[in-house]
Amino acid sequence: STTATERPLWLHFVDSIPKQYANKPPVNTGVEPDVKTLSQCDIRGLTPEPVAPNPLHDWALQESAKQLTEAYGRPMKDNIDITGFYTHCLTTTDRELWYAINYWGIFAFTFDDYLDVLAKQGADSVRELSEWQMKYMMGTSGGDNPFDRMGVKALSLLRHYMSPDQYVRHVSFCVGWIGTYITKHKDRPLTHEEFWSLRERDNGGDFVWQLAELSVGIDPIEWGLTDDPLWLSFNKTASKHAILVNDIYSVSSEVSEEEGEYSYQYVLMANEGYTAQQAVDQAVAEVHGLWEMALHYAERLYEYKLPVLDRYVDEVLHGCRGNLYWSTVCPRYFQNGHYLDVDTTIDVMFRLINKSLSQSSTKHSFLRQLARCESHLAQKPAIYTPKTSEPLENLRRNERILFDKTYHKILNQLSSNPTFDGHYNSNELSVANEWFRRVIDYNVPKGKRNRGLMAVISYHLMATDDQKSPQMLDSVRALGWALELFQAYFLILDDIMDESITRRGQKCWYRQEGVGLIACNDATLIESGIYHLVKLHFKNKPYYMDIVELIQEVFRKTAYGQCLDMLSNPGNRRPDLNDYTFDKYSAIVKYKTSYYTCVMPVRLAMYLSDYNSAKDHQLVEQILLRMGHLFQARDDYLDCFGDSFITGKIGTDIEDGKCCWPIVTALEYCSQTQRQVLQTHYGSKDYESVKQIRQIYEDLGLDNMFNTYENHVFNEILEMIDKYKYEMDVPIAIFDEPLAQIYNRNK
């Protein structure tokens, strides 16, 4: 028998048909789907199947196989040569065959399936198939391509059988190569106005919103939307975003000016005198600005409170993300006909992904997909999917509102009617209750609430529907606020020990008039509130002791981490920088930050949603510890290089002589002379000393060095997720929430 790599690619498509779909009839037996019915579907309520979310998968492949059998005169199993197969597809005059191959054979399987199959075949098949798709299937050949007529309808139908992230990837795969380039004028370069006038007429980015109209069943003319300036501004911004993304990819990879291609970067170079790199940087900056504008217009469109319009806005934003995704993945495989390692093209697109996909799991999944193809993995079972069909960004937005709404209820539970052995005298503790209420209100709700929200969102991703009663979700939010109390406890004490000035844009609690060192006992009050909330909401649950013991365990580890941190620079003595190694720094971060910032919220959510496997907890903890390291490294960076107006605190790590990322990195790269300056001045509160330390950081280029380090650790985390994902029962989507909160944040 032939081996897997010897068999033609098309047979692998057939082999990948899930058994449970073998006898399912087609949803639509006509060649053109009835798009009018799509508006009647509620896409938010559909949950994808774990293995193959698209129930058309089996029937679509069988239809294509039947058409091919008739065309070739022999059955599919006779190993049709892949090159001959596609050549026949391109030259056939049978438009129905052409349509069947494109629509049912190509569009009907998910992007994940596509990558799994291609990975088996190796680099040559990946390039061969993709070159065909780019040239002929994406509407750039100038012929009578069925994509031009029905492709978007096929995609809009598929939207109802895929999860949002799968659809983003699939849309980007299918529409990312629609022709958008303009032949440049030979006599003179185009001006900015001429460029955009031609580009907009060329409809270079219109596929983003045209597809969304079909998907949700909107008729802009009938609705009168074509006269709405807000609607038009939103669509125009999305189109320009897509055009610039395509341009950045093209100039950075395989499009050459000699071939007559024209891009925004070329306009900047010709009219403004930019270098090639400056032009790319400017285009990237403008994409960031366009994304912010799109989000602004989206928020205003949401104010209309029309569900179908909300879905339309979501679809357009998904389309922009999908275009970014494909533009980043594409050069990974094909540049000048070669299969490449990660190159400068990825670096350029990665900057776009960091900003525009900062709140989407698509950013993380695209690197996982690259790793899958790079290593030519054998096909494995699909990853267990999250138990919610709601997009992560929507879940986060909605849950933040609900989480904040529960705050005053939690405040009342904490600051009223404490019971001690069943006895309570309101007069005895009324003053203490009022003080405790003030302590909580000043220190707990004014942060980013990331730890509490991380626990709640992780629960949503793991819990089943019957575990999400309103009462249970309120209890989960209470646990989230318990984690915010945990954070406040250590921040109050940390500010006292570090003699900090501000926290979260206001004076540190101990610096408030009438507080001082009373803050030490206030921290103890907050600690007691953690266990009071847990007991109040979970005392009768089978996992009550699991969550109590986990909180106690993390308390102990965090206290040890604080101890390591303070002992690295005891008293007011200057630190011995010979002790400031990366190993020591990593140990401090692990115990002081990682356990309570990343590990505890997710593991608590695992217990609440009945994920009790010790192995699952162990593997999840390994990944989350590395995320915690990334969080603290970014925190150290912001202490030195961040904007205090944005971060809400004045950084004092240099004055305090902290063992933090900038100093341990500087010690690795500095000269002997610079090291002597660091040893003399690091840990001094003198202005000139701090200034000299900052100058050395600047001379060493620590600002740019951190970006490289952050990307390195980020990639390590993705590799860990990819390594362990088939060994865990938990959905890997639980890692997207902490990554989105940690990576590339500015406060």
XYZ file of C-alpha atoms in Angstrom:
747
model
C 0.000 0.000 0.000
C 1.126 3.566 -0.586
C 2.326 5.710 2.286
C 0.537 8.871 3.376
C 3.029 11.172 1.685
C 2.784 9.291 -1.646
C -0.945 9.716 -2.006
C -2.326 12.712 -3.890
C -3.659 15.584 -1.872
C -7.259 15.238 -3.018
C -7.518 11.762 -1.540
C -6.546 13.161 1.834
C -9.514 15.511 1.581
C -11.746 12.487 1.105
C -9.997 10.535 3.861
C -10.572 13.361 6.306
C -14.377 12.975 6.157
C -15.640 12.338 9.699
C -17.575 9.081 10.004
C -20.515 10.726 11.770
C -21.281 12.743 8.623
C -21.251 9.796 6.226
C -25.039 9.579 5.851
C -26.017 13.219 6.282
C -27.936 14.745 3.365
C -26.877 18.062 1.903
C -28.260 21.177 3.533
C -28.797 22.771 0.126
C -28.806 20.581 -2.978
C -28.810 23.481 -5.429
C -25.647 24.964 -6.844
C -26.526 28.366 -5.427
C -27.300 28.649 -1.693
C -30.417 30.507 -0.661
C -28.760 33.513 0.923
C -32.088 35.126 1.792
C -32.635 32.587 4.539
C -29.380 33.439 6.281
C -30.809 36.453 8.075
C -33.197 34.076 9.846
C -30.316 32.166 11.461
C -28.936 33.126 14.848
C -25.243 32.474 14.371
C -24.500 33.223 18.023
C -26.417 30.150 19.119
C -24.576 27.602 17.004
C -21.923 25.459 18.612
C -19.354 23.841 16.275
C -18.808 20.106 16.402
C -15.497 19.142 18.087
C -14.098 17.311 15.046
C -15.553 18.941 11.944
C -17.738 22.002 12.518
C -19.071 22.002 8.944
C -21.785 19.371 8.324
C -21.544 20.044 4.565
C -18.049 18.596 4.645
C -18.873 14.995 3.735
C -21.504 15.736 1.129
C -19.407 18.449 -0.511
C -16.475 16.137 -1.031
C -18.674 13.349 -2.356
C -20.243 15.729 -4.875
C -16.827 16.851 -6.084
C -15.618 13.269 -6.276
C -18.654 12.316 -8.373
C -18.104 15.193 -10.778
C -14.424 14.342 -11.102
C -15.152 10.675 -11.684
C -17.470 11.574 -14.552
C -14.938 13.987 -16.034
C -11.975 11.636 -15.840
C -13.864 8.453 -16.608
C -12.309 6.620 -13.700
C -12.955 6.535 -9.960
C -11.147 8.808 -7.517
C -9.282 5.951 -5.901
C -7.075 5.555 -8.994
C -4.724 8.214 -7.604
C -5.350 11.217 -9.810
C -2.144 13.192 -10.124
C -2.553 16.456 -8.257
C -0.951 18.576 -10.983
C -3.047 16.920 -13.674
C -6.124 17.311 -11.536
C -5.727 21.055 -11.161
C -4.697 21.481 -14.787
C -7.946 19.789 -15.784
C -9.855 22.070 -13.404
C -8.399 25.123 -15.094
C -8.877 24.037 -18.699
C -12.273 22.364 -18.517
C -15.137 24.018 -20.353
C -17.648 22.349 -18.081
C -18.591 25.279 -15.835
C -20.633 23.069 -13.524
C -17.562 20.918 -12.903
C -15.489 24.052 -12.390
C -18.088 25.292 -9.943
C -18.365 21.994 -8.073
C -14.615 21.744 -7.611
C -14.257 25.304 -6.364
C -17.352 25.607 -4.256
C -17.877 22.181 -2.767
C -14.350 20.824 -2.947
C -12.413 23.822 -1.712
C -14.677 26.156 0.260
C -16.433 23.423 2.206
C -13.665 22.453 4.602
C -12.252 24.478 7.449
C -8.892 26.159 7.514
C -7.704 23.801 10.248
C -8.538 20.781 8.065
C -6.676 22.420 5.196
C -3.498 22.903 7.214
C -3.615 19.398 8.670
C -3.760 17.906 5.193
C -1.098 20.160 3.716
C 1.263 19.459 6.582
C 1.248 15.780 5.588
C 2.347 16.597 2.087
C 5.283 18.822 2.928
C 6.418 22.147 1.566
C 6.141 21.369 -2.146
C 2.456 20.501 -2.018
C 1.715 23.505 0.166
C 3.310 25.824 -2.350
C 1.862 24.046 -5.376
C -1.698 24.140 -4.110
C -1.483 27.691 -2.867
C -0.005 29.054 -6.094
C -2.967 27.590 -7.960
C -5.420 29.079 -5.494
C -3.813 32.493 -5.568
C -3.633 32.688 -9.333
C -6.953 31.204 -10.347
C -9.349 30.733 -7.478
C -9.112 34.194 -5.942
C -10.452 36.173 -8.856
C -7.133 37.523 -10.148
C -6.973 35.543 -13.394
C -9.438 37.774 -15.215
C -11.433 34.773 -16.420
C -14.951 33.622 -15.640
C -14.075 32.505 -12.150
C -17.022 31.089 -10.200
C -15.645 32.814 -7.124
C -16.627 36.107 -8.727
C -20.244 34.962 -8.936
C -20.913 32.718 -5.975
C -17.847 32.509 -3.769
C -18.996 35.025 -1.201
C -22.382 33.309 -1.003
C -20.652 30.035 -0.274
C -18.656 31.696 2.461
C -21.702 33.321 3.975
C -23.402 29.931 4.163
C -20.360 28.375 5.811
C -20.445 31.071 8.486
C -23.304 29.215 10.119
C -21.308 26.030 10.576
C -18.074 27.396 11.990
C -16.976 28.966 15.217
C -16.086 32.665 14.917
C -12.321 32.094 14.989
C -12.528 29.322 12.392
C -14.577 31.586 10.174
C -12.087 34.435 10.515
C -9.318 32.137 9.353
C -11.438 30.657 6.571
C -12.606 33.991 5.224
C -9.051 35.279 5.205
C -7.954 32.198 3.289
C -10.627 32.625 0.635
C -10.625 36.381 0.104
C -7.121 37.428 1.004
C -5.927 37.364 -2.581
C -8.640 39.243 -4.433
C -6.834 41.512 -6.883
C -6.308 44.950 -5.383
C -3.189 46.278 -7.054
C -3.055 49.068 -9.567
C -0.604 49.377 -12.430
C 1.463 52.438 -11.711
C 1.772 55.342 -14.068
C 5.005 55.156 -16.017
C 5.446 58.910 -16.485
C 5.050 60.029 -12.886
C 4.075 58.584 -9.503
C 0.492 58.850 -8.327
C -0.341 61.420 -5.688
C -2.044 60.386 -2.453
C -5.419 61.566 -3.748
C -5.045 59.748 -7.084
C -3.915 56.578 -5.345
C -6.890 56.396 -2.989
C -9.325 57.433 -5.708
C -8.183 54.562 -7.924
C -7.918 52.132 -5.024
C -11.417 52.777 -3.774
C -12.800 52.472 -7.308
C -10.908 49.189 -7.602
C -12.882 47.936 -4.563
C -9.660 46.663 -3.072
C -11.004 46.305 0.446
C -14.731 46.142 -0.180
C -14.822 42.369 0.209
C -14.676 42.926 3.959
C -18.087 44.585 4.213
C -19.720 43.056 1.119
C -19.263 39.611 2.618
C -20.707 40.820 5.915
C -23.832 42.135 4.149
C -24.460 38.706 2.649
C -23.694 36.881 5.855
C -26.235 38.687 8.016
C -28.818 39.417 5.299
C -28.583 43.208 5.228
C -29.830 45.148 2.203
C -28.181 48.601 2.577
C -30.317 50.256 -0.120
C -33.602 48.934 1.241
C -32.588 49.916 4.762
C -31.518 53.391 3.659
C -28.024 52.805 5.008
C -26.336 54.098 1.867
C -27.247 57.626 3.010
C -25.997 57.114 6.567
C -22.614 58.897 6.960
C -21.693 56.716 9.947
C -22.336 53.520 7.985
C -20.314 54.812 5.032
C -17.435 55.948 7.258
C -17.266 52.547 8.937
C -17.193 50.691 5.604
C -14.641 53.055 4.079
C -12.349 52.723 7.098
C -12.554 48.918 6.972
C -11.769 48.957 3.244
C -8.741 51.203 3.692
C -7.530 48.955 6.519
C -7.699 45.916 4.218
C -5.954 47.735 1.353
C -3.040 48.882 3.501
C -2.597 45.430 5.034
C -2.381 43.899 1.562
C 0.094 46.574 0.467
C 2.344 46.042 3.460
C 2.451 42.323 2.799
C 3.099 42.771 -0.914
C 5.956 45.246 -0.719
C 7.524 43.248 2.065
C 7.540 40.000 0.115
C 7.146 39.116 -3.509
C 5.583 42.019 -5.431
C 8.107 44.042 -7.412
C 7.720 47.475 -8.952
C 9.081 46.168 -12.241
C 5.997 43.982 -12.573
C 3.812 47.072 -12.548
C 2.381 46.603 -9.086
C 1.542 49.734 -7.155
C 1.308 50.173 -3.396
C 0.810 52.803 -0.745
C 4.427 52.429 0.320
C 5.533 53.332 -3.194
C 3.375 56.481 -3.023
C 5.120 57.472 0.202
C 8.553 56.780 -1.248
C 7.839 58.684 -4.464
C 6.048 61.689 -2.965
C 7.489 62.025 0.524
C 11.041 60.767 0.041
C 10.594 57.884 2.489
C 12.977 54.962 2.513
C 11.415 51.533 2.005
C 11.528 50.787 5.738
C 10.146 54.214 6.668
C 7.300 53.690 4.215
C 6.437 50.331 5.761
C 6.588 51.822 9.273
C 4.295 54.665 8.222
C 1.838 52.250 6.622
C 1.851 50.125 9.782
C 1.155 53.224 11.872
C -1.736 54.169 9.593
C -3.200 50.668 9.871
C -3.157 51.085 13.653
C -4.964 54.400 13.294
C -7.532 52.944 10.905
C -8.205 50.099 13.334
C -8.873 52.563 16.154
C -11.179 54.544 13.843
C -13.043 51.366 12.886
C -13.574 50.502 16.555
C -14.803 54.053 17.189
C -17.346 53.846 14.373
C -18.326 50.351 15.527
C -19.158 51.593 19.020
C -21.390 54.302 17.533
C -23.143 51.774 15.286
C -23.735 49.539 18.324
C -25.686 52.457 19.819
C -28.454 51.858 17.251
C -29.222 48.698 19.290
C -30.208 46.643 16.231
C -29.118 42.987 16.647
C -28.647 42.359 12.918
C -26.584 45.558 12.620
C -24.466 44.462 15.586
C -23.769 41.182 13.788
C -22.839 43.099 10.657
C -20.321 45.231 12.565
C -18.849 42.110 14.168
C -18.540 40.458 10.741
C -16.679 43.446 9.267
C -14.245 43.544 12.176
C -13.746 39.776 11.821
C -13.034 40.304 8.123
C -10.344 42.884 8.881
C -8.766 40.505 11.357
C -8.966 37.656 8.882
C -7.192 39.674 6.215
C -4.411 40.421 8.683
C -4.220 36.752 9.557
C -3.822 35.541 5.985
C -1.408 38.327 5.065
C 0.802 37.150 7.911
C 0.527 33.424 7.291
C 0.942 33.619 3.536
C 4.597 34.759 3.273
C 5.492 32.046 5.775
C 5.037 29.511 2.976
C 5.569 31.194 -0.351
C 8.107 33.818 -1.227
C 9.700 33.727 -4.657
C 8.639 30.094 -4.940
C 10.483 28.933 -1.823
C 9.402 27.606 1.544
C 11.011 29.988 4.020
C 11.783 30.306 7.682
C 10.334 33.283 9.528
C 11.713 36.415 7.872
C 11.330 40.174 7.964
C 7.914 39.897 6.357
C 6.573 38.171 9.454
C 8.195 40.826 11.642
C 6.389 43.585 9.743
C 3.013 41.850 9.853
C 3.560 40.832 13.461
C 3.560 44.489 14.456
C 0.130 44.814 12.880
C -1.140 41.681 14.589
C 0.073 42.914 17.984
C -2.128 45.996 17.806
C -5.095 45.146 15.632
C -5.621 41.645 17.026
C -4.735 42.512 20.607
C -8.151 41.388 21.838
C -8.566 38.331 19.633
C -7.425 34.733 19.967
C -6.735 34.806 16.218
C -3.405 36.451 17.005
C -2.316 33.455 19.039
C -3.777 30.785 16.801
C -1.946 31.989 13.698
C 1.449 31.163 15.204
C 0.176 27.790 16.313
C -0.886 27.081 12.729
C 2.548 28.024 11.427
C 4.164 25.611 13.823
C 1.842 22.828 12.683
C 2.809 23.174 9.025
C 6.471 23.781 9.754
C 6.893 20.502 11.572
C 4.743 18.516 9.085
C 2.702 17.034 11.887
C 0.689 13.908 11.328
C -3.054 14.484 11.526
C -4.335 14.449 15.097
C -7.770 14.767 16.680
C -9.222 18.246 16.780
C -8.582 20.191 19.942
C -11.407 20.182 22.440
C -13.398 23.326 21.706
C -14.509 25.932 24.260
C -18.010 25.465 25.620
C -19.253 28.804 24.389
C -19.949 30.033 20.879
C -19.659 33.696 21.879
C -16.590 35.476 20.432
C -13.976 36.134 23.093
C -13.982 39.902 22.636
C -17.784 40.003 23.038
C -17.593 37.762 26.078
C -14.942 39.984 27.624
C -16.879 43.172 26.911
C -20.168 41.825 28.272
C -18.618 40.140 31.275
C -16.714 43.275 32.301
C -20.061 45.092 32.545
C -21.659 42.289 34.574
C -18.559 41.902 36.751
C -18.533 45.590 37.652
C -22.272 45.518 38.377
C -21.697 42.921 41.124
C -19.140 45.082 42.933
C -21.514 46.893 45.303
C -23.211 43.624 46.192
C -19.801 42.188 47.083
C -18.904 45.353 48.998
C -22.044 44.995 51.121
C -21.344 41.311 51.765
C -17.864 42.179 53.006
C -18.572 45.262 55.105
C -21.782 44.403 56.914
C -23.046 41.858 59.438
C -19.887 39.859 60.171
C -20.716 36.813 62.291
C -18.324 35.349 64.834
C -19.573 32.095 66.318
C -23.102 33.265 65.583
C -22.800 36.408 67.717
C -22.895 39.918 66.345
C -23.404 43.319 67.877
C -23.889 46.053 65.300
C -22.733 48.763 67.695
C -19.490 46.996 68.534
C -18.166 46.803 64.953
C -19.940 49.639 63.166
C -16.848 51.875 63.103
C -14.671 49.012 61.869
C -17.254 48.132 59.220
C -17.286 51.678 57.875
C -13.485 51.754 57.850
C -13.289 48.400 56.060
C -15.767 49.635 53.475
C -13.527 52.645 52.850
C -10.453 50.414 52.591
C -12.110 48.201 49.966
C -13.572 51.065 47.961
C -10.210 52.827 47.722
C -8.007 49.825 46.960
C -10.009 47.153 45.133
C -12.218 48.330 42.220
C -9.953 50.906 40.555
C -7.502 48.583 38.845
C -7.816 46.728 35.542
C -9.580 43.790 37.255
C -7.701 41.410 34.983
C -7.280 38.615 37.523
C -10.921 38.536 38.502
C -12.112 38.704 34.911
C -9.619 36.023 33.895
C -11.248 33.598 36.336
C -14.774 34.426 35.149
C -13.977 34.218 31.433
C -12.003 30.990 31.916
C -15.081 29.544 33.616
C -17.252 30.540 30.644
C -14.843 28.740 28.297
C -14.825 25.506 30.317
C -18.227 25.212 31.979
C -21.202 23.514 30.353
C -24.502 25.335 29.864
C -26.104 23.649 32.861
C -23.225 24.962 35.010
C -23.991 28.555 34.011
C -27.091 29.342 36.011
C -27.442 33.031 36.995
C -26.778 32.127 40.624
C -23.612 30.198 39.761
C -22.290 32.964 37.520
C -22.836 35.455 40.354
C -20.791 33.191 42.618
C -18.029 32.928 40.025
C -17.935 36.729 39.809
C -17.714 36.865 43.600
C -14.685 34.586 43.373
C -13.266 36.978 40.789
C -13.634 39.827 43.272
C -11.924 37.657 45.886
C -8.934 37.547 43.535
C -9.052 41.338 43.276
C -8.930 41.430 47.092
C -5.895 39.138 46.929
C -4.214 41.624 44.585
C -5.102 44.602 46.792
C -3.671 42.874 49.881
C -0.218 42.544 48.364
C -0.272 45.956 46.675
C -0.969 47.745 49.956
C 1.952 46.011 51.656
C 4.198 46.336 48.619
C 3.638 50.104 48.471
C 4.547 50.445 52.144
C 7.749 48.422 51.782
C 8.766 50.213 48.572
C 7.726 53.643 49.906
C 5.782 54.112 46.676
C 4.003 57.373 45.883
C 1.079 56.557 43.603
C -0.930 53.499 42.677
C -3.619 53.330 39.989
C -3.516 57.076 39.416
C -4.017 58.054 43.068
C -1.979 58.303 46.265
C -0.955 54.979 47.753
C -3.353 54.001 50.528
C -0.800 54.325 53.342
C -0.126 57.936 52.214
C -3.758 58.917 52.712
C -4.367 61.277 55.616
C -5.110 59.362 58.782
C -3.950 55.989 57.422
C -0.177 55.536 57.645
C 0.853 52.171 59.059
C -2.762 51.324 59.897
C -2.630 50.101 56.294
C -0.833 46.970 57.552
C -3.941 45.906 59.468
C -6.125 47.022 56.572
C -4.315 44.490 54.405
C -5.166 41.834 56.998
C -8.828 42.852 56.861
C -8.752 42.432 53.097
C -7.176 38.984 53.459
C -10.005 37.928 55.772
C -12.494 39.139 53.182
C -11.123 36.692 50.613
C -12.017 33.638 52.669
C -15.313 35.186 53.783
C -16.445 35.514 50.150
C -15.309 32.002 49.273
C -17.130 30.523 52.267
C -20.261 32.557 51.578
C -20.562 31.354 47.977
C -18.976 27.884 47.887
C -19.173 26.330 51.357
C -21.531 23.556 50.224
C -19.757 22.794 46.959
C -17.692 19.594 46.596
C -14.681 21.620 45.441
C -14.794 24.071 48.375
C -11.632 22.744 49.998
C -9.853 22.584 46.640
C -10.286 26.305 46.055
C -9.501 27.234 49.678
C -6.309 25.174 49.633
C -5.257 26.598 46.267
C -5.704 30.161 47.545
C -3.729 29.311 50.702
C -0.994 27.669 48.639
C -0.682 30.690 46.347
C -0.702 33.044 49.355
C 2.269 31.161 50.769
C 4.175 31.142 47.487
C 3.510 34.831 46.873
C 4.741 35.696 50.371
C 7.946 33.774 49.643
C 8.274 35.698 46.404
C 7.890 38.997 48.249
C 10.553 37.812 50.667
C 12.983 37.040 47.820
C 12.253 40.451 46.324
C 12.870 42.383 49.540
C 15.977 40.393 50.509
C 17.539 41.173 47.155
C 17.954 44.725 48.491
C 17.583 44.678 52.300
C 17.241 47.927 54.201
C 18.672 50.991 52.559
C 21.893 49.349 51.417
C 22.983 49.464 47.798
C 22.411 46.086 46.135
C 25.284 43.843 45.158
C 24.721 43.602 41.423
C 26.775 40.409 41.251
C 23.700 38.710 42.725
C 21.376 40.107 40.054
C 21.229 37.201 37.628
C 18.431 36.044 35.342
C 18.034 32.901 37.458
C 17.436 34.979 40.571
C 15.120 37.305 38.705
C 13.118 34.379 37.300
C 12.698 32.889 40.782
C 11.401 36.187 42.179
C 8.946 36.558 39.305
C 7.720 32.976 39.553
C 6.778 33.206 43.219
C 5.960 36.899 43.608
C 3.841 37.323 40.482
C 3.163 34.314 38.269
C 1.211 32.118 40.672
C -1.350 34.695 41.756
C -1.551 36.637 38.488
C -1.954 33.821 35.968
C -2.023 30.378 37.589
C -4.593 30.900 40.334
C -7.437 32.490 38.275
C -7.423 29.741 35.647
C -6.941 26.826 38.036
C -9.782 28.054 40.244
C -12.024 28.174 37.174
C -10.946 24.612 36.361
C -12.096 23.373 39.777
C -15.417 25.195 39.440
C -16.061 23.622 36.017
C -15.095 20.100 37.184
C -11.649 19.826 35.594
C -9.948 17.948 38.415
C -7.240 15.978 36.617
C -3.887 16.476 38.353
C -2.144 16.195 34.988
C -4.330 18.923 33.471
C -3.597 21.220 36.398
C 0.131 20.495 36.154
C 0.372 21.213 32.410
C -1.830 24.298 32.610
C 0.313 25.594 35.471
C 3.536 25.195 33.464
C 2.142 27.297 30.623
C 0.648 29.931 32.921
C 3.879 30.314 34.896
C 5.613 31.323 31.695
C 2.812 33.783 30.985
C 3.345 35.225 34.456
C 7.012 35.732 33.637
C 6.014 37.652 30.515
C 3.577 39.741 32.574
C 6.212 40.744 35.144
C 8.881 41.447 32.531
C 6.441 43.814 30.806
C 5.604 45.361 34.199
C 9.311 45.992 34.852
C 9.673 47.507 31.400
C 6.719 49.850 31.994
C 8.126 50.906 35.377
C 11.136 52.334 33.562
C 9.891 53.156 30.056
C 6.118 53.488 30.481
C 4.038 56.643 30.562
C 3.050 57.265 34.193
C -0.083 59.056 32.972
C -1.192 55.769 31.367
C 0.193 53.292 33.933
C -1.174 55.289 36.869
C 2.006 54.947 38.929
C 5.429 56.530 39.122
C 8.117 53.914 38.582
C 10.672 53.580 41.382
C 12.477 50.322 40.565
C 15.781 52.131 39.895
C 15.605 54.151 43.126
C 14.563 51.047 45.092
C 17.365 48.931 43.626
C 14.920 46.256 42.452
C 16.058 43.040 40.822
C 14.035 43.575 37.663
C 14.246 42.945 33.920
C 16.038 46.178 32.861
C 18.892 45.852 35.349
C 19.560 42.121 34.869
C 19.511 42.651 31.091
C 21.790 45.688 31.319
C 24.263 43.679 33.408
C 24.446 41.056 30.670
C 25.251 43.527 27.890
C 27.063 46.444 29.541
C 30.771 47.261 29.323
C 32.997 47.163 32.390
C 32.850 50.957 32.641
C 29.066 50.936 32.443
C 28.925 48.194 35.066
C 30.909 50.333 37.488
C 28.426 53.189 36.968
C 25.525 50.811 37.557
C 27.094 49.475 40.758
C 27.738 52.990 42.049
C 24.387 54.559 41.273
C 21.753 51.787 41.069
C 19.496 51.904 44.120
C 20.117 55.579 44.853
C 17.220 58.013 45.115
C 19.434 60.857 43.952
C 18.103 62.419 40.742
C 21.504 62.485 39.008
C 22.120 58.833 39.882
C 18.782 57.801 38.412
C 19.543 59.885 35.330
C 22.861 58.064 34.789
C 21.176 54.667 35.070
C 18.531 55.674 32.539
C 21.229 56.922 30.184
C 22.961 53.537 30.255
C 19.631 51.832 29.564
C 19.172 54.124 26.583
C 22.736 53.571 25.328
C 22.238 49.797 25.491
C 18.943 50.054 23.600
C 16.918 48.271 26.301
C 13.686 49.708 24.919
C 14.070 47.870 21.607
C 15.743 44.909 23.292
C 12.621 44.311 25.346
C 10.432 44.029 22.252
C 12.700 41.242 21.005
C 12.642 39.526 24.399
C 8.861 39.803 24.682
C 8.352 38.237 21.252
C 10.779 35.449 22.180
C 8.912 34.561 25.377
C 5.568 34.893 23.589
C 6.696 32.359 20.978
C 7.915 30.037 23.740
C 4.442 30.133 25.271
C 2.798 29.306 21.946
C 5.197 26.403 21.469
C 4.305 25.092 24.940
C 0.597 25.303 24.126
C 1.177 23.488 20.849
C 3.258 20.837 22.634
C 0.717 20.062 25.358
C -2.602 20.732 23.631
C -3.311 17.079 22.833
C -2.339 15.942 26.339
C -4.908 18.178 28.067
C -8.679 17.875 28.215
C -9.175 21.586 28.805
C -9.886 23.835 25.790
C -6.740 25.684 24.786
C -8.885 28.805 24.355
C -8.396 29.360 28.105
C -4.874 30.577 27.321
C -6.073 33.252 24.916
C -7.589 35.391 27.665
C -4.428 35.752 29.813
C -2.303 36.214 26.700
C -4.569 38.977 25.424
C -4.333 40.753 28.786
C -0.570 40.369 29.143
C 1.023 40.711 25.743
C 2.029 44.174 24.523
C -0.001 46.006 27.187
C 0.802 49.629 28.030
C -0.359 49.719 31.636
